[in-house]
Short mmCIF file of C-alpha atoms in Angstrom, two decimals:
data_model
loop_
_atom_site.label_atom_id
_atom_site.label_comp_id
_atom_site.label_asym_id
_atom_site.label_seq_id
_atom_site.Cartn_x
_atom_site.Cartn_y
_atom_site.Cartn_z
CA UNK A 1 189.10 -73.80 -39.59
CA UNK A 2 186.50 -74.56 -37.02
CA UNK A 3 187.75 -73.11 -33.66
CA UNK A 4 185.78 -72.78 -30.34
CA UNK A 5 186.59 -71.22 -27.22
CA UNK A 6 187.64 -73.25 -24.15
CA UNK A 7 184.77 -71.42 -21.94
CA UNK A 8 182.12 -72.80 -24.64
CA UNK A 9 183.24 -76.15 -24.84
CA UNK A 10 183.19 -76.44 -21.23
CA UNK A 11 179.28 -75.06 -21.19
CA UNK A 12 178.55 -77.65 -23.87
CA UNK A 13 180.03 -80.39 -21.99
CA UNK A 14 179.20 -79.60 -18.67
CA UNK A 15 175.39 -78.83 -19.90
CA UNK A 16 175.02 -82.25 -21.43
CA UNK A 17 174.06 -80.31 -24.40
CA UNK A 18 176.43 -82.18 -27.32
CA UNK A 19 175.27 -84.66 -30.22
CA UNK A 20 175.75 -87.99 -29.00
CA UNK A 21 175.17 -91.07 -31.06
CA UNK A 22 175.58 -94.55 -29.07
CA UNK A 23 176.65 -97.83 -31.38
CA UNK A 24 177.23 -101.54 -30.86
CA UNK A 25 180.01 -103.06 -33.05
CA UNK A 26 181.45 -106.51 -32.14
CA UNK A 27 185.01 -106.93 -31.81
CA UNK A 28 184.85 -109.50 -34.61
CA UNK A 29 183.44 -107.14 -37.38
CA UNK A 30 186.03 -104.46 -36.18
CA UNK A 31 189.12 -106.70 -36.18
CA UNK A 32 188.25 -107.85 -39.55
CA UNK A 33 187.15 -104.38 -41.12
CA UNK A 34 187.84 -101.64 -39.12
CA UNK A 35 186.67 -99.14 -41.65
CA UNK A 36 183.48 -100.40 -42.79
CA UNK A 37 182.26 -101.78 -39.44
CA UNK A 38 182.76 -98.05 -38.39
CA UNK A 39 181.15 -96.42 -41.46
CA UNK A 40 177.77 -95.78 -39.78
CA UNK A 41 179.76 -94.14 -36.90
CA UNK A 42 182.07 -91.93 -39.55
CA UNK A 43 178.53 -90.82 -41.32
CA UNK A 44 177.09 -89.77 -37.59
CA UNK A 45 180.19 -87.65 -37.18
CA UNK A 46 180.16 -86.28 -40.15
CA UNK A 47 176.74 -84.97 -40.35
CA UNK A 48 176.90 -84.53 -36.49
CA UNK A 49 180.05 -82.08 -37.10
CA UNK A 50 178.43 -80.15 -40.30
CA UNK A 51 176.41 -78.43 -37.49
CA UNK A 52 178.05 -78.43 -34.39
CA UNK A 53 181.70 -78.08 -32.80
CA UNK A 54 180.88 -80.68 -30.07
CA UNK A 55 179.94 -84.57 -30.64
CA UNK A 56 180.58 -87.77 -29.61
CA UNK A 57 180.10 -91.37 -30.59
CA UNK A 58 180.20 -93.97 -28.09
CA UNK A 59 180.72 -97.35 -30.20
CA UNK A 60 179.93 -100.33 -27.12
CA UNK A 61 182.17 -103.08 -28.31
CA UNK A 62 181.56 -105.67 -25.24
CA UNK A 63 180.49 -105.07 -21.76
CA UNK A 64 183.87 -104.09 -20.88
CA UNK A 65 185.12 -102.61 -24.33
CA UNK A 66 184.44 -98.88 -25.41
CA UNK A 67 185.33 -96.80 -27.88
CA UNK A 68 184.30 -93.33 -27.93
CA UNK A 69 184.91 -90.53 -30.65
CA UNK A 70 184.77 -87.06 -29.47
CA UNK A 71 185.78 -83.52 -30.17
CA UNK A 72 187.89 -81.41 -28.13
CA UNK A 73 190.52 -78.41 -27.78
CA UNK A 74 192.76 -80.99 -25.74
CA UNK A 75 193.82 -84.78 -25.13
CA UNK A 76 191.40 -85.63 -22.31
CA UNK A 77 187.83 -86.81 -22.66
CA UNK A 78 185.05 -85.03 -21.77
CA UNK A 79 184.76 -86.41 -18.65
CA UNK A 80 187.32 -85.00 -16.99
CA UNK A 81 185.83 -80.72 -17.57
CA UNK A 82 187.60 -79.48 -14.74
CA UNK A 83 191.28 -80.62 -15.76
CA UNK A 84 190.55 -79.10 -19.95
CA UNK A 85 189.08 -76.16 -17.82
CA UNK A 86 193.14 -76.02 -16.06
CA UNK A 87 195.09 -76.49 -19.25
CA UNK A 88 193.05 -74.22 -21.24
CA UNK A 89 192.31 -70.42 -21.96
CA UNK A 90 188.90 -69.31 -20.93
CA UNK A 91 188.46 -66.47 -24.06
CA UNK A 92 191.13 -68.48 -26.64
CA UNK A 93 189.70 -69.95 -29.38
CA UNK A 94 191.21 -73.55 -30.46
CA UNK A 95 191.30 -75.34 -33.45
CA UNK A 96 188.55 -78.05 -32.99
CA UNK A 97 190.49 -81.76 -32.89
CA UNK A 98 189.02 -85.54 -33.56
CA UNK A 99 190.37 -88.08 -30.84
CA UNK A 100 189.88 -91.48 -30.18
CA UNK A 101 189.41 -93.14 -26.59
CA UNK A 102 189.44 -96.83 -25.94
CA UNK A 103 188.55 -97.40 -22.58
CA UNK A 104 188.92 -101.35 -20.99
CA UNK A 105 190.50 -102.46 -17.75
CA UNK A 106 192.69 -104.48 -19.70
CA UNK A 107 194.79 -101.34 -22.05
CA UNK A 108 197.02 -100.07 -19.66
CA UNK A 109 196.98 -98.99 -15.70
CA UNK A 110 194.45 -95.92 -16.02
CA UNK A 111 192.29 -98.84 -18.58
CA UNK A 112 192.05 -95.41 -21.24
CA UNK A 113 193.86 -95.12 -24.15
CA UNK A 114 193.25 -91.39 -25.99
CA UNK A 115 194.74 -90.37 -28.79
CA UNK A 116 194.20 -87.30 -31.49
CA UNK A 117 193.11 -88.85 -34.99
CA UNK A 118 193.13 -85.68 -37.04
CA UNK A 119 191.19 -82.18 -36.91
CA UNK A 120 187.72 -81.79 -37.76
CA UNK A 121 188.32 -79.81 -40.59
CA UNK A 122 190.16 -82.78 -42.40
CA UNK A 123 187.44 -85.18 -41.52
CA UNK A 124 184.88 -83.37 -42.49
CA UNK A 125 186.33 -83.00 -46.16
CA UNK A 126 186.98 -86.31 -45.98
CA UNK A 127 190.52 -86.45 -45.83
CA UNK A 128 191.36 -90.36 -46.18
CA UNK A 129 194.44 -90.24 -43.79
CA UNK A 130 192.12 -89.52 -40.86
CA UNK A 131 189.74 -92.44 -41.13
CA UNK A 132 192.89 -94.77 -41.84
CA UNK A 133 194.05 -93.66 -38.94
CA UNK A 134 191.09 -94.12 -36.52
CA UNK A 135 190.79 -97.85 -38.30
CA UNK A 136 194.41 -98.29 -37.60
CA UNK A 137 193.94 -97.40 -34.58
CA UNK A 138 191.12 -99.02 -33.72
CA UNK A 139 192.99 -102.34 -34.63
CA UNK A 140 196.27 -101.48 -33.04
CA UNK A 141 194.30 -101.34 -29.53
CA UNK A 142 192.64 -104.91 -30.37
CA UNK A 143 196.49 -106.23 -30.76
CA UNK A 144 196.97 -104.65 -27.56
CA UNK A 145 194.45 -106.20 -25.93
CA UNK A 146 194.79 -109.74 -27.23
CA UNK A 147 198.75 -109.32 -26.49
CA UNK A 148 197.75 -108.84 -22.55
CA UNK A 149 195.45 -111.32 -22.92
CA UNK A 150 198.06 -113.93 -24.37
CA UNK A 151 200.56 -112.55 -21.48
CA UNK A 152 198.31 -113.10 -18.67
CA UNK A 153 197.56 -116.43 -19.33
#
């Protein structure tokens, strides 16, 4: 199970000192196939992940549309250190978890949506469930955001 310690993670994000990959996927490709307009990003991870705990993929979708991929011990991006640095153990080791973070002033009130898409482990062997579910994802927060945009009209 790949585990790291809370005080690591934080010196890793902090530092600057993760793999980062940056993409640009149009909404079109990923409404109409969410899991092969994201293959290039899954193959990043994947070899990304095979030698480190900590890694991101930042997938530019429009100007205002982002979807990031990350690693983490807890549900909050890396941004925000300080708060993962509150809510976690210094010296405990956690299991190392996959989440997903759409961020676009339309999604909600805090315009971030982050949610956990499976552990490491199981994306790394290539458990199916876990890229279904990012895709899934992925196209549930499209629906979202066309639904506001149908609303606000």
């Amino acid at each position: 199970m790949m585990k790291i310690k809370s005080s690591d993670l934080l010196e890793t994000i902090r530092d600057d000192k993760f793999e980062r990959e940056n993409f640009k996927i149009t909404s079109t490709k990923l409404k109409k196939d969410p899991t092969g307009a994201l293959k290039p990003v899954f193959d990043y991870l994947q070899a990304a992940l095979s030698k480190t705990a900590v890694a991101e993929a930042d997938v530019t979708i429009r100007k205002e549309v982002l979807l990031r991929l990350q690693t983490n011990i807890i549900n909050l991006p890396f941004a925000y250190p300080n708060k993962i640095e509150q809510l976690t153990e210094a010296d405990t080791e956690y299991e190392v978890q996959l989440y997903a973070i759409f961020e676009a002033e339309a999604i909600n009130p805090s315009h971030l949506r982050i949610d956990l898409m499976g552990s490491v482990d199981d994306f790394l062997a290539g458990d199916a469930d876990v890229f279904q579910n990012i895709s899934d994802w992925v196209a549930l927060q499209f629906e979202n955001l066309d639904a506001k945009k149908e609303a606000s009209k």
